Structures are given as structure tokens and as C-alpha cells.
Amino acid sequence: MKKAASNKKPALGYQYKETQDLVQLVKDAAELISRNGEAAFKDFRKPGSRWQKGEAYIFVLDPKGNMLVHPDPALEGKNQIGLKDINGKPIVKGLIGAATTLTDKTEGWYHYQWPEPGALLPRWKSSFVMLVKLPSGKEFIVGSGIYNDRMEKEFVVDAVKDAIGLIEKNGKAVFPLFHDPKGPFIAKDTYIFVVDPEGVEWVNPAFPNLEGRNILDVKDTAGKMPIREMLNTVVTVGSGWVNYMWPKPGECVSTRKSAFVSKAKINNQWVLVGCGVYLADAPTKKDTTPKMSAAELIALVKEAATIFEKKGEKAYPEFNKKGSKWYSNSTYFFVWTMDGVRAFNGPEPEKENADLSESKDILGRPIGKMIIEAGRSTAGEGWIHYMYPIPGDIFPRWKSSFVKRVTFPSGKQYIIGCGVYSMEMNKTFIEEIVNRAASLIEKEGTAAFSKLRNKTGPFVFMDTYIFVNNPKGVELVNPAQPSLEGKNLRDLKDLSGKAVIQEEIDLAIKQGSAWLKCNWYKPGDNEPALKQTYVRKVQSGEDTYIVGSGLYL
């Protein structure tokens, strides 16, 4: 007998075929459960079937978080409501919420970091889930995920719809959830933003310095006013897409972005709610600003120090001269008192005399305390890394400043400094941070580990972080991938099959310190990258450690 042709249509609205196939797989699984009930679970458990093939597999949960179907026997048959990813994001709770939070929405997407089957390194995973209700009253959440660094446009449409539903239900009380990195609305480079009809930004987790500010006439790097276009879109057609140039969080150059915007009712007014996706292979505006190297910046600050120690405050006009070596493009000097009062600030004199001892950047990094600590240290100098906008710009970007303690002719001590935006890391820089971490471990032992893990501290910035292993290969510190801590990684291979951890340990023990190359994932990135890693052996009492850090090429 000839088999009847299928009437099923492929999942529409998705750019990539792998996403379309995933959505169709989940819809077919949901239909099978609706038709056969729990008897369908037996089919889902068959290895090699369409339901369980490689990294693509069907999972089934009940609304309480019990994992009813999963290829990992360690997860199936147990309540997994407390399962979290490496950043503390609740996985199972989020999957259930994507299909149940809003009464009129029974399917959705959830994004989190999770290792591939049989692997250790977490990668971004996007899971599509559906709520299935049986005539008996039983409910199930069925889903599947895809390891994909690309954000589909439909992902952000889904996020905006969820955000609008919560805003219209809870008002401004839901805004903190949009800021929560462990919540459902921050994934990869995407986030929810809210703007009122006059152009005042109410919510922007990526650039919180814009909140409360009217950005109606802010132009992108192509001269476009995206907020005006967004407001016009929701006023004229209700919802739609707006393309513009905008920096990714933490980056200094703009990338082509497409945002989906729509209206939400809040109290007696409406607000614009949006979410954007940075387009794959989209053009990025090149940063053509000349940059100093770390060595050049150190030399410049030390040269400035000799002038300040000779002239004191009388040197300020010299350092305030535009076009000079002290003040050109985004390069300028600042002078602080030892207790954190800004005494001199070249491009923004109106901000002088402010007490910045408790100041923090948009990531919560304590700029003031780090500068004061470096100035008061035994060396009297050091590097500070933080997010800060170029004067006259609105977007904070990574800035690396070298600061140094100086004594003015009056005998009073100050901290002078100068910084470079988006400075490229080099070997000298990585060696310096590893040596600082090693000195801290030598002095404090395991008590230093919490300082190395602190994501607002001096050892974690941009793509740079410190890791610590013991000679047996157990990972003791890894702020970028904390799920690896406590695990023996000696036999772990990099993406090219090299036993990189064993090589790091062997070289550090034998030579004291060494550089080596490996293929690794950048934190939060699914694309392989070549990494150069510097490791050194550290002795703290009777304990031996291997401390390292690296730079991605």
C-alpha cells in the first residue's frame, strides 16, 4: 500500500533550516503525546531515532520540574527544577516558564549555556518548548534545543511578546527582571529595552547609563536616528523591524542590528518595547582610531609623572592642550587625590572636584577603589580595566588605564593616569596579570581564589580571566566557566584534540612558566578560537598551583 503524503508544513518564520527542523521536531513530538499520551515517551527514548540523534534530542518535563524523558540517565526520573547553567541561570524553571508564564502563550524559546552530550565545555543553547495538555488533565512540557550562537529574528519577536505580556500584567514591577542576567530576557547579545513616547529610555540592561535619558535624537554611526524611526513604526503600524548601527554590549564599534519593536500598555499610557538581533555577517564599523600599546601607555604615564613631580598643578594647562601628546583623540590624563577626589580631568573640567572613591562602571566594577588601591600599593602603580564612554559619546566601552602615584612639589601625593579604549591584549599584558595573581596566591593561598573569581575585580575583564589548577589537573578557579571548578581536567582535550591541560601542567612544572597554543571557546561564544595561554608554577607553603591566563587571537 502506498504511504499517504504528509500534510505537515515546515516551521515558517525562521531563517536557518536547522531551526526550522528543530521547531518541526518539537511540534511533531507534541502531537504524538497528544495522540498517544505517555506511551509516546518510549519512542522518544530510542537512540538513533529521529527523536534522539546526536546533540538533537527530545526532552519532556512536567510542570513541577520532573524530568520524564532525557537521554542523560543522570537527569531522567528526577526533579530538576533547581538545575542551573554556568551563570546561575535556572534552566528547567526557564523552560517551563517559556510555555506557561502567559496564559495565552503555550510555546516559546529559552536560551542558556549547557555542554553538548559527552562534553564539558558549556555552549549557548536555544531550546524551543511547547505545553501539551491531555484530556486526563495531565500537562507536559516537550522541547528540544540547538547549539547555536546565532540569534534568529523569531527569537527576539518571542522575547518582545513575553515582555509585553509581563509589562501589561505587572507594570514597572517587571523591569528588574529585564536587567537580571539570570532571567529569561538576557541571552547572548540580546536584551529588552523600553522607551516612552517622548524618547526617554526606561530600560536598557546593556547600557544602563542611558536609562532616564532622552535619546530621541541620538544618531547611530551612519547618521540615522533609530529611536525616532522605532517610535514612528509603532505609531503607524503597531510593530515592526528597524535596522541601524549599534555597538554590542562591551564593544567599541557598531554592528548592523535589527530590532523588533511593539507597543505595551502601562497604566494610562503606552511604551515602546523592543529587542534586537545583531545580524550574522553584518557590516561592522571599523575603529580607525590609532591606539597605543600597553608599553607605550606605561612610558607616556611615567614621562608625565616626571613633569607632575616637577611642576605640580602648574602642569595642568600643558596637559589640557588639545592636539598635544597628552591630549589627543580619546587619549587624555586625569589626576586624583589619594582619597579619590578628581583634581584634574582634561576633556571634562566641569567634572573636577567630584569624590569618585565609590564610583562604579555599568558592570558594577569599583573604578574608584581600584584606582585608589593601585595608587596606594607598594609599587604605587598598576592597571585598571573598566567600562567608560569616550567624552562626548553615550556608549561605555572597555578602557584600560595605567595609573601611578606621584608627589607634587608641595609634598602632597596624587594618582595620575591615562587610558586606552579597547586596547588589544598582548603577551606582556597577560604575563603581568598572571604574575600579579601568582603573587597574591603565594601570599594568601586559597584565600586569594575568591578575589580571582570576582567578575568586578581586576583579574576578570574583556575576554581575560585567571584560571588555577593543581598538579593533578583539578580546576580550582575558573570565573569564565565555573562549572569546571572541582573537576579533574587533566585528560581534557582542546577542540583540535590536544591534551592541553596536561601540557600546561607539564610545562609549568618543568620550566616554571611557558606559553602554549590551543583551540578553545571564548566565554559565551560558540565559535572556536585560537588561544595563546601563559602558565606558571606557584608555591604557597607546601601547596603547588598552576596559574594561567590567555589571549584569543
mmCIF file of N, CA and C in Angstrom, residues 331-424:
data_model
loop_
_atom_site.group_PDB
_atom_site.id
_atom_site.type_symbol
_atom_site.label_atom_id
_atom_site.label_comp_id
_atom_site.label_asym_id
_atom_site.label_seq_id
_atom_site.Cartn_x
_atom_site.Cartn_y
_atom_site.Cartn_z
ATOM 1 N N THR A 331 42.733 60.078 23.997
ATOM 2 C CA THR A 331 43.799 59.982 24.999
ATOM 3 C C THR A 331 43.837 61.265 25.820
ATOM 4 N N TYR A 332 43.742 61.137 27.121
ATOM 5 C CA TYR A 332 43.810 62.300 27.998
ATOM 6 C C TYR A 332 44.230 61.845 29.397
ATOM 7 N N PHE A 333 44.699 62.777 30.201
ATOM 8 C CA PHE A 333 45.164 62.460 31.557
ATOM 9 C C PHE A 333 44.145 62.903 32.599
ATOM 10 N N PHE A 334 44.165 62.193 33.716
ATOM 11 C CA PHE A 334 43.375 62.580 34.871
ATOM 12 C C PHE A 334 44.270 62.538 36.102
ATOM 13 N N VAL A 335 43.907 63.338 37.102
ATOM 14 C CA VAL A 335 44.660 63.395 38.362
ATOM 15 C C VAL A 335 43.678 63.272 39.509
ATOM 16 N N TRP A 336 43.952 62.332 40.416
ATOM 17 C CA TRP A 336 43.111 62.123 41.593
ATOM 18 C C TRP A 336 43.926 62.375 42.862
ATOM 19 N N THR A 337 43.229 62.809 43.900
ATOM 20 C CA THR A 337 43.861 62.814 45.213
ATOM 21 C C THR A 337 43.925 61.374 45.713
ATOM 22 N N MET A 338 44.678 61.133 46.740
ATOM 23 C CA MET A 338 44.842 59.772 47.245
ATOM 24 C C MET A 338 43.570 59.215 47.865
ATOM 25 N N ASP A 339 42.602 60.091 48.171
ATOM 26 C CA ASP A 339 41.341 59.611 48.745
ATOM 27 C C ASP A 339 40.205 59.620 47.726
ATOM 28 N N GLY A 340 40.542 59.841 46.413
ATOM 29 C CA GLY A 340 39.534 59.633 45.382
ATOM 30 C C GLY A 340 38.827 60.851 44.850
ATOM 31 N N VAL A 341 39.306 62.055 45.120
ATOM 32 C CA VAL A 341 38.702 63.259 44.561
ATOM 33 C C VAL A 341 39.407 63.585 43.238
ATOM 34 N N ARG A 342 38.626 63.800 42.178
ATOM 35 C CA ARG A 342 39.204 64.097 40.872
ATOM 36 C C ARG A 342 39.655 65.558 40.839
ATOM 37 N N ALA A 343 40.975 65.756 40.809
ATOM 38 C CA ALA A 343 41.539 67.101 40.850
ATOM 39 C C ALA A 343 41.703 67.699 39.466
ATOM 40 N N PHE A 344 41.905 66.849 38.459
ATOM 41 C CA PHE A 344 42.094 67.337 37.094
ATOM 42 C C PHE A 344 41.538 66.314 36.115
ATOM 43 N N ASN A 345 40.802 66.798 35.102
ATOM 44 C CA ASN A 345 40.259 65.924 34.075
ATOM 45 C C ASN A 345 40.203 66.703 32.771
ATOM 46 N N GLY A 346 41.198 66.498 31.922
ATOM 47 C CA GLY A 346 41.383 67.284 30.707
ATOM 48 C C GLY A 346 40.137 67.620 29.919
ATOM 49 N N PRO A 347 39.429 66.625 29.339
ATOM 50 C CA PRO A 347 38.316 66.941 28.438
ATOM 51 C C PRO A 347 37.033 67.372 29.142
ATOM 52 N N GLU A 348 36.912 67.107 30.437
ATOM 53 C CA GLU A 348 35.669 67.424 31.151
ATOM 54 C C GLU A 348 35.979 68.152 32.460
ATOM 55 N N PRO A 349 36.456 69.389 32.377
ATOM 56 C CA PRO A 349 36.815 70.127 33.598
ATOM 57 C C PRO A 349 35.631 70.355 34.527
ATOM 58 N N GLU A 350 34.413 70.321 33.962
ATOM 59 C CA GLU A 350 33.232 70.521 34.808
ATOM 60 C C GLU A 350 33.025 69.385 35.800
ATOM 61 N N LYS A 351 33.697 68.269 35.566
ATOM 62 C CA LYS A 351 33.552 67.116 36.467
ATOM 63 C C LYS A 351 34.661 67.050 37.509
ATOM 64 N N GLU A 352 35.488 68.073 37.572
ATOM 65 C CA GLU A 352 36.565 68.094 38.563
ATOM 66 C C GLU A 352 36.010 68.379 39.958
ATOM 67 N N ASN A 353 36.784 67.999 40.960
ATOM 68 C CA ASN A 353 36.460 68.173 42.386
ATOM 69 C C ASN A 353 35.365 67.233 42.874
ATOM 70 N N ALA A 354 34.999 66.249 42.052
ATOM 71 C CA ALA A 354 33.996 65.264 42.473
ATOM 72 C C ALA A 354 34.676 64.125 43.231
ATOM 73 N N ASP A 355 34.030 63.639 44.265
ATOM 74 C CA ASP A 355 34.537 62.497 45.022
ATOM 75 C C ASP A 355 34.118 61.217 44.296
ATOM 76 N N LEU A 356 35.083 60.501 43.727
ATOM 77 C CA LEU A 356 34.812 59.302 42.942
ATOM 78 C C LEU A 356 35.266 58.028 43.649
ATOM 79 N N SER A 357 35.525 58.123 44.915
ATOM 80 C CA SER A 357 36.056 56.963 45.651
ATOM 81 C C SER A 357 35.118 55.765 45.622
ATOM 82 N N GLU A 358 33.808 56.008 45.508
ATOM 83 C CA GLU A 358 32.839 54.917 45.476
ATOM 84 C C GLU A 358 32.255 54.704 44.079
ATOM 85 N N SER A 359 32.845 55.313 43.067
ATOM 86 C CA SER A 359 32.290 55.222 41.712
ATOM 87 C C SER A 359 32.439 53.823 41.142
ATOM 88 N N LYS A 360 31.440 53.435 40.330
ATOM 89 C CA LYS A 360 31.435 52.120 39.678
ATOM 90 C C LYS A 360 31.058 52.302 38.213
ATOM 91 N N ASP A 361 31.465 51.345 37.376
ATOM 92 C CA ASP A 361 31.065 51.406 35.976
ATOM 93 C C ASP A 361 29.736 50.682 35.800
ATOM 94 N N ILE A 362 29.270 50.523 34.558
ATOM 95 C CA ILE A 362 27.951 49.929 34.321
ATOM 96 C C ILE A 362 27.907 48.445 34.669
ATOM 97 N N LEU A 363 29.081 47.816 34.822
ATOM 98 C CA LEU A 363 29.128 46.407 35.203
ATOM 99 C C LEU A 363 29.256 46.238 36.714
ATOM 100 N N GLY A 364 29.307 47.358 37.435
ATOM 101 C CA GLY A 364 29.471 47.293 38.882
ATOM 102 C C GLY A 364 30.924 47.199 39.313
ATOM 103 N N ARG A 365 31.855 47.395 38.376
ATOM 104 C CA ARG A 365 33.271 47.347 38.726
ATOM 105 C C ARG A 365 33.631 48.618 39.500
ATOM 106 N N PRO A 366 34.238 48.491 40.680
ATOM 107 C CA PRO A 366 34.525 49.657 41.535
ATOM 108 C C PRO A 366 35.729 50.445 41.032
ATOM 109 N N ILE A 367 35.489 51.343 40.087
ATOM 110 C CA ILE A 367 36.573 52.115 39.482
ATOM 111 C C ILE A 367 37.362 52.867 40.558
ATOM 112 N N GLY A 368 36.639 53.572 41.408
ATOM 113 C CA GLY A 368 37.294 54.384 42.419
ATOM 114 C C GLY A 368 38.211 53.584 43.315
ATOM 115 N N LYS A 369 37.703 52.495 43.841
ATOM 116 C CA LYS A 369 38.509 51.680 44.757
ATOM 117 C C LYS A 369 39.723 51.084 44.053
ATOM 118 N N MET A 370 39.558 50.664 42.788
ATOM 119 C CA MET A 370 40.683 50.060 42.073
ATOM 120 C C MET A 370 41.795 51.073 41.825
ATOM 121 N N ILE A 371 41.425 52.308 41.470
ATOM 122 C CA ILE A 371 42.433 53.342 41.242
ATOM 123 C C ILE A 371 43.152 53.687 42.537
ATOM 124 N N ILE A 372 42.393 53.831 43.613
ATOM 125 C CA ILE A 372 42.998 54.174 44.909
ATOM 126 C C ILE A 372 43.911 53.045 45.388
ATOM 127 N N GLU A 373 43.466 51.799 45.248
ATOM 128 C CA GLU A 373 44.282 50.668 45.689
ATOM 129 C C GLU A 373 45.587 50.577 44.900
ATOM 130 N N ALA A 374 45.513 50.819 43.584
ATOM 131 C CA ALA A 374 46.732 50.780 42.772
ATOM 132 C C ALA A 374 47.688 51.895 43.196
ATOM 133 N N GLY A 375 47.134 53.084 43.465
ATOM 134 C CA GLY A 375 47.976 54.205 43.872
ATOM 135 C C GLY A 375 48.593 54.015 45.242
ATOM 136 N N ARG A 376 47.880 53.347 46.127
ATOM 137 C CA ARG A 376 48.383 53.142 47.490
ATOM 138 C C ARG A 376 49.217 51.871 47.641
ATOM 139 N N SER A 377 49.282 51.084 46.588
ATOM 140 C CA SER A 377 50.018 49.823 46.662
ATOM 141 C C SER A 377 51.514 50.066 46.866
ATOM 142 N N THR A 378 52.235 49.017 47.205
ATOM 143 C CA THR A 378 53.678 49.128 47.410
ATOM 144 C C THR A 378 54.369 49.625 46.147
ATOM 145 N N ALA A 379 53.929 49.112 44.991
ATOM 146 C CA ALA A 379 54.525 49.532 43.726
ATOM 147 C C ALA A 379 54.134 50.960 43.368
ATOM 148 N N GLY A 380 52.960 51.383 43.857
ATOM 149 C CA GLY A 380 52.495 52.731 43.570
ATOM 150 C C GLY A 380 51.996 52.925 42.151
ATOM 151 N N GLU A 381 51.695 51.831 41.463
ATOM 152 C CA GLU A 381 51.216 51.920 40.089
ATOM 153 C C GLU A 381 50.492 50.629 39.726
ATOM 154 N N GLY A 382 49.777 50.652 38.610
ATOM 155 C CA GLY A 382 49.090 49.438 38.167
ATOM 156 C C GLY A 382 48.059 49.716 37.095
ATOM 157 N N TRP A 383 47.465 48.628 36.576
ATOM 158 C CA TRP A 383 46.453 48.700 35.520
ATOM 159 C C TRP A 383 45.060 48.619 36.118
ATOM 160 N N ILE A 384 44.144 49.367 35.519
ATOM 161 C CA ILE A 384 42.735 49.355 35.899
ATOM 162 C C ILE A 384 41.919 49.140 34.623
ATOM 163 N N HIS A 385 40.953 48.225 34.653
ATOM 164 C CA HIS A 385 40.120 47.929 33.478
ATOM 165 C C HIS A 385 38.651 48.139 33.845
ATOM 166 N N TYR A 386 37.943 48.899 33.024
ATOM 167 C CA TYR A 386 36.556 49.234 33.351
ATOM 168 C C TYR A 386 35.845 49.715 32.095
ATOM 169 N N MET A 387 34.520 49.862 32.190
ATOM 170 C CA MET A 387 33.703 50.353 31.079
ATOM 171 C C MET A 387 33.462 51.845 31.278
ATOM 172 N N TYR A 388 33.809 52.625 30.246
ATOM 173 C CA TYR A 388 33.682 54.074 30.380
ATOM 174 C C TYR A 388 33.520 54.684 28.985
ATOM 175 N N PRO A 389 32.612 55.665 28.805
ATOM 176 C CA PRO A 389 32.430 56.247 27.472
ATOM 177 C C PRO A 389 33.533 57.244 27.120
ATOM 178 N N ILE A 390 33.852 57.320 25.835
ATOM 179 C CA ILE A 390 34.726 58.395 25.364
ATOM 180 C C ILE A 390 33.998 59.712 25.609
ATOM 181 N N PRO A 391 34.669 60.738 26.090
ATOM 182 C CA PRO A 391 33.990 62.021 26.329
ATOM 183 C C PRO A 391 33.192 62.469 25.103
ATOM 184 N N GLY A 392 31.920 62.783 25.329
ATOM 185 C CA GLY A 392 31.034 63.203 24.249
ATOM 186 C C GLY A 392 30.230 62.073 23.643
ATOM 187 N N ASP A 393 30.559 60.802 24.006
ATOM 188 C CA ASP A 393 29.830 59.650 23.492
ATOM 189 C C ASP A 393 28.898 59.135 24.581
ATOM 190 N N ILE A 394 27.950 58.266 24.201
ATOM 191 C CA ILE A 394 27.000 57.737 25.184
ATOM 192 C C ILE A 394 27.267 56.272 25.509
ATOM 193 N N PHE A 395 28.098 55.598 24.700
ATOM 194 C CA PHE A 395 28.290 54.161 24.877
ATOM 195 C C PHE A 395 29.546 53.846 25.673
ATOM 196 N N PRO A 396 29.392 53.251 26.847
ATOM 197 C CA PRO A 396 30.586 52.823 27.584
ATOM 198 C C PRO A 396 31.306 51.710 26.827
ATOM 199 N N ARG A 397 32.616 51.727 26.861
ATOM 200 C CA ARG A 397 33.409 50.692 26.215
ATOM 201 C C ARG A 397 34.595 50.361 27.114
ATOM 202 N N TRP A 398 35.220 49.248 26.845
ATOM 203 C CA TRP A 398 36.328 48.839 27.703
ATOM 204 C C TRP A 398 37.473 49.849 27.620
ATOM 205 N N LYS A 399 37.949 50.235 28.784
ATOM 206 C CA LYS A 399 39.079 51.146 28.877
ATOM 207 C C LYS A 399 40.112 50.561 29.826
ATOM 208 N N SER A 400 41.357 50.583 29.407
ATOM 209 C CA SER A 400 42.462 50.102 30.236
ATOM 210 C C SER A 400 43.340 51.294 30.572
ATOM 211 N N SER A 401 43.396 51.653 31.853
ATOM 212 C CA SER A 401 44.170 52.808 32.294
ATOM 213 C C SER A 401 45.355 52.359 33.142
ATOM 214 N N PHE A 402 46.485 53.015 32.914
ATOM 215 C CA PHE A 402 47.652 52.800 33.768
ATOM 216 C C PHE A 402 47.772 53.999 34.696
ATOM 217 N N VAL A 403 47.813 53.732 35.992
ATOM 218 C CA VAL A 403 47.863 54.816 36.982
ATOM 219 C C VAL A 403 49.157 54.725 37.779
ATOM 220 N N LYS A 404 49.588 55.883 38.284
ATOM 221 C CA LYS A 404 50.850 55.932 39.012
ATOM 222 C C LYS A 404 50.785 56.997 40.107
ATOM 223 N N ARG A 405 51.342 56.684 41.261
ATOM 224 C CA ARG A 405 51.404 57.632 42.373
ATOM 225 C C ARG A 405 52.564 58.610 42.139
ATOM 226 N N VAL A 406 52.292 59.892 42.329
ATOM 227 C CA VAL A 406 53.326 60.913 42.176
ATOM 228 C C VAL A 406 53.268 61.858 43.377
ATOM 229 N N THR A 407 54.365 62.541 43.605
ATOM 230 C CA THR A 407 54.429 63.531 44.677
ATOM 231 C C THR A 407 54.656 64.907 44.066
ATOM 232 N N PHE A 408 53.724 65.827 44.283
ATOM 233 C CA PHE A 408 53.843 67.174 43.759
ATOM 234 C C PHE A 408 54.902 67.955 44.564
ATOM 235 N N PRO A 409 55.377 69.075 44.021
ATOM 236 C CA PRO A 409 56.360 69.885 44.757
ATOM 237 C C PRO A 409 55.886 70.300 46.148
ATOM 238 N N SER A 410 54.578 70.378 46.329
ATOM 239 C CA SER A 410 54.026 70.738 47.641
ATOM 240 C C SER A 410 54.237 69.645 48.678
ATOM 241 N N GLY A 411 54.621 68.442 48.202
ATOM 242 C CA GLY A 411 54.773 67.303 49.093
ATOM 243 C C GLY A 411 53.532 66.435 49.160
ATOM 244 N N LYS A 412 52.419 66.892 48.559
ATOM 245 C CA LYS A 412 51.183 66.125 48.572
ATOM 246 C C LYS A 412 51.207 65.077 47.467
ATOM 247 N N GLN A 413 50.696 63.890 47.774
ATOM 248 C CA GLN A 413 50.696 62.799 46.799
ATOM 249 C C GLN A 413 49.368 62.755 46.029
ATOM 250 N N TYR A 414 49.485 62.399 44.748
ATOM 251 C CA TYR A 414 48.330 62.266 43.862
ATOM 252 C C TYR A 414 48.476 60.977 43.049
ATOM 253 N N ILE A 415 47.381 60.613 42.388
ATOM 254 C CA ILE A 415 47.399 59.479 41.454
ATOM 255 C C ILE A 415 47.111 60.044 40.068
ATOM 256 N N ILE A 416 48.043 59.868 39.136
ATOM 257 C CA ILE A 416 47.809 60.302 37.763
ATOM 258 C C ILE A 416 47.546 59.073 36.902
ATOM 259 N N GLY A 417 46.856 59.272 35.799
ATOM 260 C CA GLY A 417 46.568 58.131 34.940
ATOM 261 C C GLY A 417 46.158 58.537 33.542
ATOM 262 N N CYS A 418 46.233 57.556 32.650
ATOM 263 C CA CYS A 418 45.808 57.739 31.271
ATOM 264 C C CYS A 418 45.362 56.378 30.756
ATOM 265 N N GLY A 419 44.382 56.360 29.856
ATOM 266 C CA GLY A 419 43.843 55.084 29.406
ATOM 267 C C GLY A 419 43.716 54.961 27.909
ATOM 268 N N VAL A 420 43.564 53.724 27.472
ATOM 269 C CA VAL A 420 43.341 53.401 26.069
ATOM 270 C C VAL A 420 42.043 52.618 25.960
ATOM 271 N N TYR A 421 41.179 53.026 25.046
ATOM 272 C CA TYR A 421 39.920 52.323 24.843
ATOM 273 C C TYR A 421 40.142 51.105 23.955
ATOM 274 N N SER A 422 39.535 49.990 24.379
ATOM 275 C CA SER A 422 39.580 48.736 23.610
ATOM 276 C C SER A 422 41.015 48.355 23.242
ATOM 277 N N MET A 423 41.878 48.407 24.214
ATOM 278 C CA MET A 423 43.278 48.074 23.965
ATOM 279 C C MET A 423 43.416 46.581 23.685
ATOM 280 N N GLU A 424 44.205 46.244 22.688
ATOM 281 C CA GLU A 424 44.424 44.842 22.365
ATOM 282 C C GLU A 424 45.380 44.228 23.389
#
